[in-house]
Amino acid sequence: MAWENSLFVGRQQGNEWESTGLVSPSMQSYLTISRNLPDLSLLRFISAELTRGYFLEHNEAKYTERRERVYTCMRIPKELEKLMFFGIFLCLDAFLYVFTLLPLRVFLAMFRFITLPCYGLRDRRLLQPAQVCDMLKGVILVICYFMMHYVDYSMMYHLIRGQSVIKLYIIYNMLEVADRLISSFGQDILDALYWTATEPKERKRAHIGVIPHFIMAVLYVFLHAILIMVQATTLNVAFNSHNKSLLTIMMSNNFVEIKGSVFKKFEKNNLFQMSNSDIKERFTNYVLLLIVCLRNMEQFSWNPDHFWVLFPDVCMVVASEIAVDIVKHAFITKFNDITADVYSEYRASLAFDLVSSRQKNAYTDYSDSVSRRMGFIPLPLAVLLIRVVTSSIKVQGVLAYVCVVLFYCGLISLKVLNSIVLLGKSCQYVKEAKMEEKLFNPVPTATPGKPAGKQQGTFKSTQGISTDENGSTSVTNQPVHQKENMPSLLITSNSDQFLTTPDGEEKDISQDSSELKHRSAKKDLLEIDRFTICGNRID
């Protein structure tokens, strides 16, 4: 063959060049390789391709990692739903609190205020701080409820129904963005009101007064309730459309969320934020679906046959939410090398909030803690649900009022039972994570002129927990008390370094990249407590 003849000629020329002594070192290596080559042919090449072997055990670490990723993706649905299940019941506990225990606490606070002259002014405070906050919540709830009577739900429904499908799709997306933005500012407004009303009077006044803060809080709750009402109305229009095209488009919007989040860099703290946001979003959708069902059943005179007409659409909405969350979290953990065990750490973190809020020296209500953690604020949603229920169900006669009292007693029983079960499960999760010591051991107090997070950055736990040397450390999800500092929850995690530096410190990340190769930084899971899911700073 021609190429074999050329190879033979090349070997002869190489022998002649070597005899002259004018061969360079590179040419010498080429001639050595050409002599060692056997006589090649097309048949030998095909035979080698058919019988060529390889050994996977030579790269055992790589293939073991690939297999673990597959197992992680298979575990994600179970671990994620366990977290979601626990978080939804936490939101339900905070939501039921508004309807059950809050009215009773307001009644007790009013009774103390009325009977205070009988006991004399031995105490410098007329009411305890918790009672003042309960009174403010109750008054805001009542005022916003009466303000919602001036909003015509039927007119809003027909106004939205007259719009085109694509316009309604855009409106629904805008409402979701507006809900997150207004929630990020709403809890700050409520916290500012509570602190302004309960701040010690001997301090220098550095605020605009309780009345302006109260007016801002009422406006916020009212506007947020209207926004949620528009969301529920848009969803109701989608349910009642003949071709269900709007509902299909709205459900497909959930899958667009996968594209916007899966291919981004995520740390463990960012994933924790996203998990809390998904819990809040799923619980809010459940309440919106309840409102839609109530409005539709009221229009059809509570005919039970119509409920089974709505049931497939309700299942489609719930199933799409669950499927999107599973796919999104599965690929985020895969692309960022995060194990499925991290969701048990997230669940322990939420359990720690509940347990710490039940202590005698707690400095926040649990409903407010859930609001800061997940961005879920129950007051606007409660106002809307009360407005829809009172307009959909007519109470007439003595028997109807007896049923209302029994229903209220049932809600109280459900709230108490839910709280007991959650508290028991939370204690179990905290004990399994070996974090019960954090409930009692105080953290070092910050020195003047240095932030608390900076001082905690050098603190080493006896359990082998190390913090980042960049100065970014955990800050609990509750405001730090002046006298008794509640400890921050420390959980060992092997996440990578944050992509951003702490506030007030600007460091070149490229300079730290060489140090990251020589040390594995263990981050505190609750470093993200400095910011809520909506971006609120709470330290």
Coordinates of C-alpha atoms in Angstrom, one line a residue, residues 73-465:
C73 CA -31.1 13.6 43.4
M74 CA -33.2 10.6 44.4
R75 CA -33.2 11.7 48.0
I76 CA -34.1 15.3 47.3
P77 CA -37.9 14.8 47.0
K78 CA -38.2 13.1 50.3
E79 CA -35.9 15.5 52.3
L80 CA -37.3 18.6 50.6
E81 CA -40.9 17.6 51.3
K82 CA -40.1 16.8 54.9
L83 CA -38.7 20.4 55.2
M84 CA -41.7 21.8 53.4
F85 CA -44.1 19.8 55.5
F86 CA -42.5 21.1 58.7
G87 CA -42.3 24.7 57.4
I88 CA -45.9 24.8 56.2
F89 CA -47.1 23.8 59.6
L90 CA -45.0 26.5 61.1
C91 CA -46.7 29.1 58.8
L92 CA -50.0 27.5 59.7
D93 CA -49.2 28.0 63.4
A94 CA -48.4 31.6 62.9
F95 CA -51.5 32.1 60.8
L96 CA -53.9 30.4 63.2
Y97 CA -52.4 32.6 66.0
V98 CA -54.1 35.6 64.4
F99 CA -57.5 34.0 64.6
T100 CA -57.3 32.2 67.9
L101 CA -54.9 33.3 70.6
L102 CA -54.4 36.9 69.4
P103 CA -58.1 38.0 70.2
L104 CA -57.8 36.3 73.6
R105 CA -54.5 38.1 74.4
V106 CA -56.0 41.4 73.3
F107 CA -58.9 40.8 75.6
L108 CA -56.6 40.1 78.5
A109 CA -54.5 43.2 77.7
M110 CA -57.7 45.4 77.6
F111 CA -58.9 43.8 80.9
R112 CA -55.5 44.7 82.6
F113 CA -55.7 48.2 81.2
I114 CA -59.2 48.7 82.5
T115 CA -58.6 47.2 85.9
L116 CA -55.2 48.9 86.4
P117 CA -56.5 51.7 88.8
C118 CA -57.8 48.9 91.1
Y119 CA -54.2 47.7 91.6
G120 CA -52.5 51.1 91.7
L121 CA -49.5 52.2 89.6
R122 CA -46.9 50.2 91.4
D123 CA -45.5 49.1 88.0
R124 CA -43.9 51.8 85.9
R125 CA -45.4 50.1 82.8
L126 CA -49.1 50.3 82.2
L127 CA -48.9 47.2 79.9
Q128 CA -46.1 44.8 79.3
P129 CA -44.3 45.1 75.9
A130 CA -45.9 41.9 74.6
Q131 CA -49.4 43.2 75.5
V132 CA -48.7 46.5 73.8
C133 CA -47.7 44.6 70.6
D134 CA -50.8 42.4 70.8
M135 CA -53.0 45.5 71.2
L136 CA -51.4 47.1 68.2
K137 CA -51.9 43.9 66.1
G138 CA -55.5 43.7 67.1
V139 CA -56.3 47.3 66.3
I140 CA -54.6 47.1 63.0
L141 CA -56.5 44.0 62.1
V142 CA -59.9 45.6 63.0
I143 CA -59.2 48.8 61.2
C144 CA -58.0 47.1 58.0
Y145 CA -61.0 44.7 58.1
F146 CA -63.4 47.7 58.0
M147 CA -61.3 49.4 55.3
M148 CA -61.6 46.3 53.2
H149 CA -65.4 46.7 53.1
Y150 CA -64.9 49.7 50.8
V151 CA -63.2 47.4 48.2
D152 CA -65.7 45.8 45.9
Y153 CA -64.6 42.2 45.1
S154 CA -67.3 41.7 42.4
M155 CA -66.3 44.8 40.5
M156 CA -62.6 43.8 40.7
Y157 CA -63.5 40.3 39.4
H158 CA -65.4 41.6 36.3
L159 CA -62.7 44.3 35.7
I160 CA -60.0 41.6 35.6
R161 CA -62.1 39.2 33.6
G162 CA -62.5 41.7 30.8
Q163 CA -58.8 41.8 30.2
S164 CA -57.0 39.7 27.6
V165 CA -55.2 36.5 28.5
I166 CA -51.7 37.8 27.9
K167 CA -52.4 41.0 29.9
L168 CA -53.6 38.9 32.8
Y169 CA -50.5 36.8 32.6
I170 CA -48.3 39.9 32.8
I171 CA -50.5 41.3 35.7
Y172 CA -50.1 38.0 37.7
N173 CA -46.3 38.1 37.3
M174 CA -46.2 41.7 38.4
L175 CA -48.3 40.9 41.4
E176 CA -45.8 38.2 42.5
V177 CA -42.9 40.6 42.2
A178 CA -44.9 43.3 44.1
D179 CA -45.8 40.9 46.8
R180 CA -42.1 40.1 47.5
L181 CA -41.1 43.7 47.4
I182 CA -43.9 44.9 49.7
S183 CA -43.2 42.0 52.1
S184 CA -39.6 43.0 52.4
F185 CA -40.6 46.4 53.7
G186 CA -43.7 45.4 55.6
Q187 CA -42.1 43.6 58.5
D188 CA -39.7 46.5 59.0
I189 CA -42.7 48.8 59.3
L190 CA -44.3 46.5 61.9
D191 CA -41.1 46.0 63.8
A192 CA -40.5 49.8 63.9
L193 CA -44.0 50.3 65.3
Y194 CA -43.6 47.6 68.0
W195 CA -40.2 49.0 69.1
T196 CA -41.4 52.6 69.0
A197 CA -44.4 51.8 71.2
T198 CA -42.4 49.7 73.7
E199 CA -39.1 51.6 73.8
P200 CA -38.1 52.8 77.3
K201 CA -39.2 56.4 77.7
E202 CA -36.1 57.5 79.5
R203 CA -34.1 57.3 76.3
K204 CA -33.5 60.1 74.0
R205 CA -36.3 60.3 71.4
A206 CA -35.0 59.4 68.0
H207 CA -38.2 58.6 66.1
I208 CA -41.2 60.3 64.6
G209 CA -43.7 59.1 67.1
V210 CA -46.0 56.1 67.6
I211 CA -49.0 57.6 65.6
P212 CA -47.0 58.1 62.3
H213 CA -45.6 54.5 62.6
F214 CA -49.1 53.2 63.3
I215 CA -50.6 55.0 60.3
M216 CA -47.8 53.5 58.1
A217 CA -48.5 50.0 59.5
V218 CA -52.2 50.3 58.8
L219 CA -51.6 51.5 55.2
Y220 CA -49.1 48.7 54.6
V221 CA -51.5 45.9 55.8
F222 CA -54.3 47.4 53.8
L223 CA -52.4 47.8 50.6
H224 CA -50.8 44.3 51.0
A225 CA -54.3 42.8 51.6
I226 CA -55.6 44.5 48.4
L227 CA -52.6 43.1 46.5
I228 CA -53.3 39.6 47.7
M229 CA -57.0 40.1 46.8
V230 CA -56.0 41.0 43.2
Q231 CA -53.9 37.8 43.1
A232 CA -56.8 35.7 44.3
T233 CA -59.1 37.4 41.8
T234 CA -56.8 36.7 38.9
L235 CA -56.5 33.1 39.9
N236 CA -60.3 32.9 40.2
V237 CA -60.6 34.2 36.7
A238 CA -58.2 31.6 35.5
F239 CA -60.3 28.9 37.2
N240 CA -63.5 30.1 35.6
S241 CA -62.2 30.6 32.1
H242 CA -63.7 28.2 29.6
N243 CA -60.6 26.9 27.8
K244 CA -58.4 27.0 30.9
S245 CA -55.7 28.7 28.8
L246 CA -54.9 31.3 31.4
L247 CA -54.5 28.7 34.1
T248 CA -52.2 26.7 31.9
I249 CA -50.1 29.8 31.2
M250 CA -49.9 30.7 34.9
M251 CA -48.8 27.2 35.8
S252 CA -46.2 27.2 33.0
N253 CA -44.8 30.3 34.7
N254 CA -43.6 28.1 37.5
F255 CA -41.4 26.2 35.2
V256 CA -39.8 29.4 34.0
E257 CA -38.6 29.8 37.6
I258 CA -36.4 26.7 37.1
K259 CA -34.5 28.5 34.3
G260 CA -33.9 31.5 36.4
S261 CA -32.5 29.7 39.4
V262 CA -31.0 26.3 38.5
F263 CA -28.0 27.6 36.5
K264 CA -26.9 30.1 39.2
K265 CA -24.2 29.7 41.8
F266 CA -25.8 28.8 45.2
E267 CA -24.2 28.5 48.6
K268 CA -25.9 26.7 51.5
N269 CA -27.2 30.0 52.9
N270 CA -28.7 31.0 49.5
L271 CA -30.4 27.6 49.3
F272 CA -31.8 28.1 52.8
Q273 CA -33.3 31.5 51.7
M274 CA -34.8 29.9 48.6
S275 CA -36.3 27.0 50.7
N276 CA -37.9 29.5 53.1
S277 CA -39.3 31.4 50.1
D278 CA -40.7 28.3 48.6
I279 CA -42.4 27.4 51.9
K280 CA -44.0 30.8 52.2
E281 CA -45.0 30.7 48.5
R282 CA -46.6 27.3 48.8
F283 CA -48.5 28.2 52.0
T284 CA -49.8 31.4 50.4
N285 CA -51.0 29.5 47.4
Y286 CA -52.9 27.2 49.6
V287 CA -54.7 30.1 51.2
L288 CA -55.4 31.7 47.8
L289 CA -56.8 28.4 46.6
L290 CA -59.1 28.3 49.7
I291 CA -60.3 31.8 48.9
V292 CA -61.0 30.9 45.3
C293 CA -63.0 27.8 46.4
L294 CA -65.0 29.8 48.9
R295 CA -65.9 32.4 46.3
N296 CA -66.9 29.8 43.7
M297 CA -68.9 27.7 46.1
E298 CA -70.7 30.9 47.3
Q299 CA -71.7 31.7 43.7
F300 CA -73.1 28.2 43.2
S301 CA -75.1 28.2 46.5
W302 CA -72.6 25.8 48.1
N303 CA -73.5 23.0 45.8
P304 CA -71.0 20.1 46.6
D305 CA -71.0 19.0 42.9
H306 CA -69.3 22.2 41.9
F307 CA -66.4 21.4 44.3
W308 CA -65.5 18.4 42.3
V309 CA -65.4 20.6 39.2
L310 CA -62.8 22.7 40.8
F311 CA -60.9 19.8 42.3
P312 CA -58.9 18.9 39.2
D313 CA -57.7 22.5 38.7
V314 CA -56.7 22.7 42.4
C315 CA -54.7 19.5 42.1
M316 CA -53.0 20.8 38.9
V317 CA -51.9 24.0 40.7
V318 CA -50.6 22.1 43.8
A319 CA -48.9 19.4 41.6
S320 CA -47.1 21.9 39.5
E321 CA -45.8 23.7 42.6
I322 CA -44.5 20.5 44.1
A323 CA -42.9 19.3 40.7
V324 CA -41.2 22.6 40.1
D325 CA -39.8 22.7 43.7
I326 CA -38.4 19.2 43.4
V327 CA -36.8 19.7 40.0
K328 CA -35.4 23.1 41.0
H329 CA -33.8 21.9 44.3
A330 CA -32.6 18.6 42.8
F331 CA -30.6 20.3 40.1
I332 CA -29.4 23.2 42.4
T333 CA -27.9 20.6 44.8
K334 CA -26.4 18.7 41.9
F335 CA -24.7 21.6 40.2
N336 CA -23.4 23.0 43.5
D337 CA -22.3 19.7 45.1
I338 CA -24.7 20.1 48.1
T339 CA -25.8 17.0 49.9
A340 CA -29.4 16.1 50.7
D341 CA -28.6 16.2 54.4
V342 CA -28.6 20.0 54.3
Y343 CA -32.4 20.0 54.4
S344 CA -32.3 18.4 57.9
E345 CA -30.0 21.2 59.0
Y346 CA -32.5 23.8 57.6
R347 CA -35.3 22.0 59.5
A348 CA -33.2 22.1 62.7
S349 CA -32.6 25.8 62.2
L350 CA -36.4 26.5 61.9
A351 CA -36.9 24.2 65.0
F352 CA -34.4 26.2 66.9
D353 CA -36.4 29.4 66.3
L354 CA -39.5 27.8 67.7
V355 CA -37.7 26.4 70.8
S356 CA -35.9 29.7 71.5
S357 CA -39.1 31.7 71.3
R358 CA -40.7 29.5 74.0
Q359 CA -38.1 30.4 76.6
K360 CA -38.8 32.8 79.4
N361 CA -36.2 35.2 78.3
A362 CA -37.3 35.2 74.6
Y363 CA -37.3 38.6 73.0
T364 CA -39.6 38.1 70.1
D365 CA -42.9 36.5 69.3
Y366 CA -42.8 33.3 67.2
S367 CA -45.1 34.7 64.6
D368 CA -42.8 37.6 64.1
S369 CA -39.8 35.2 64.0
V370 CA -41.5 33.3 61.1
S371 CA -42.2 36.5 59.4
R372 CA -38.6 37.6 59.5
R373 CA -37.3 34.1 58.5
M374 CA -39.6 33.3 55.6
G375 CA -41.0 36.7 54.6
F376 CA -44.5 35.5 55.5
I377 CA -46.6 38.2 57.2
P378 CA -49.9 36.7 58.4
L379 CA -51.8 40.0 59.1
P380 CA -52.7 41.0 55.5
L381 CA -53.6 37.4 54.5
A382 CA -55.7 37.1 57.7
V383 CA -57.5 40.4 56.9
L384 CA -58.4 39.2 53.4
L385 CA -59.5 35.7 54.5
I386 CA -61.8 37.2 57.2
R387 CA -63.2 39.6 54.6
V388 CA -63.9 36.8 52.1
V389 CA -65.4 34.4 54.8
T390 CA -67.7 37.1 56.2
S391 CA -69.0 38.1 52.8
S392 CA -69.4 34.5 51.6
I393 CA -71.0 33.0 54.6
K394 CA -74.1 34.6 56.1
V395 CA -74.7 34.0 59.9
Q396 CA -78.4 34.2 60.8
G397 CA -80.1 32.8 63.8
V398 CA -79.1 31.4 67.1
L399 CA -78.0 28.0 65.7
A400 CA -75.7 29.8 63.2
Y401 CA -74.0 31.7 66.1
V402 CA -73.6 28.5 68.0
C403 CA -71.9 26.9 65.0
V404 CA -69.6 29.9 64.8
V405 CA -68.6 29.5 68.5
L406 CA -68.0 25.8 68.0
F407 CA -65.9 26.5 64.9
Y408 CA -63.9 29.0 66.9
C409 CA -63.3 26.4 69.6
G410 CA -62.3 24.0 67.0
L411 CA -59.7 26.5 65.6
I412 CA -58.3 27.0 69.1
S413 CA -58.0 23.2 69.6
L414 CA -56.3 22.9 66.2
K415 CA -53.9 25.7 67.1
V416 CA -53.0 24.2 70.5
L417 CA -52.6 20.7 69.0
N418 CA -50.5 22.0 66.2
S419 CA -48.3 24.0 68.6
I420 CA -47.8 21.0 70.9
V421 CA -46.8 18.7 68.1
L422 CA -44.5 21.3 66.5
L423 CA -42.8 22.0 69.9
G424 CA -42.2 18.3 70.5
K425 CA -40.8 17.8 67.0
S426 CA -38.7 20.9 67.3
C427 CA -37.1 19.7 70.5
Q428 CA -36.4 16.4 68.8
Y429 CA -34.7 18.1 65.8
V430 CA -32.7 20.4 68.0
K431 CA -31.5 17.4 70.1
E432 CA -30.6 15.4 67.0
A433 CA -28.6 18.3 65.7
K434 CA -26.9 18.6 69.2
M435 CA -27.8 22.3 69.5
E436 CA -29.6 22.3 72.9
E437 CA -26.4 23.9 74.5
K438 CA -26.9 26.9 72.2
L439 CA -30.1 27.7 74.0
F440 CA -28.4 28.4 77.2
N441 CA -24.7 29.3 76.5
P442 CA -24.4 33.0 75.9
V443 CA -22.3 34.2 73.1
P444 CA -19.5 36.7 73.7
T445 CA -20.7 40.3 73.7
A446 CA -19.4 42.7 71.1
T447 CA -16.9 45.3 72.2
P448 CA -17.6 49.0 71.5
G449 CA -16.6 50.0 68.0
K450 CA -16.7 46.5 66.6
P451 CA -19.7 44.7 65.2
A452 CA -20.9 41.6 66.9
G453 CA -20.4 39.5 63.8
K454 CA -16.7 40.6 63.7
Q455 CA -16.1 39.4 67.2
Q456 CA -17.8 36.1 66.7
G457 CA -15.7 35.5 63.7
T458 CA -12.8 34.5 66.0
F459 CA -14.9 32.4 68.3
K460 CA -14.3 28.7 68.2
S461 CA -16.9 26.3 69.5
T462 CA -16.0 23.3 71.6
Q463 CA -17.9 21.1 69.1
G464 CA -15.3 21.7 66.4
I465 CA -17.3 24.4 64.6

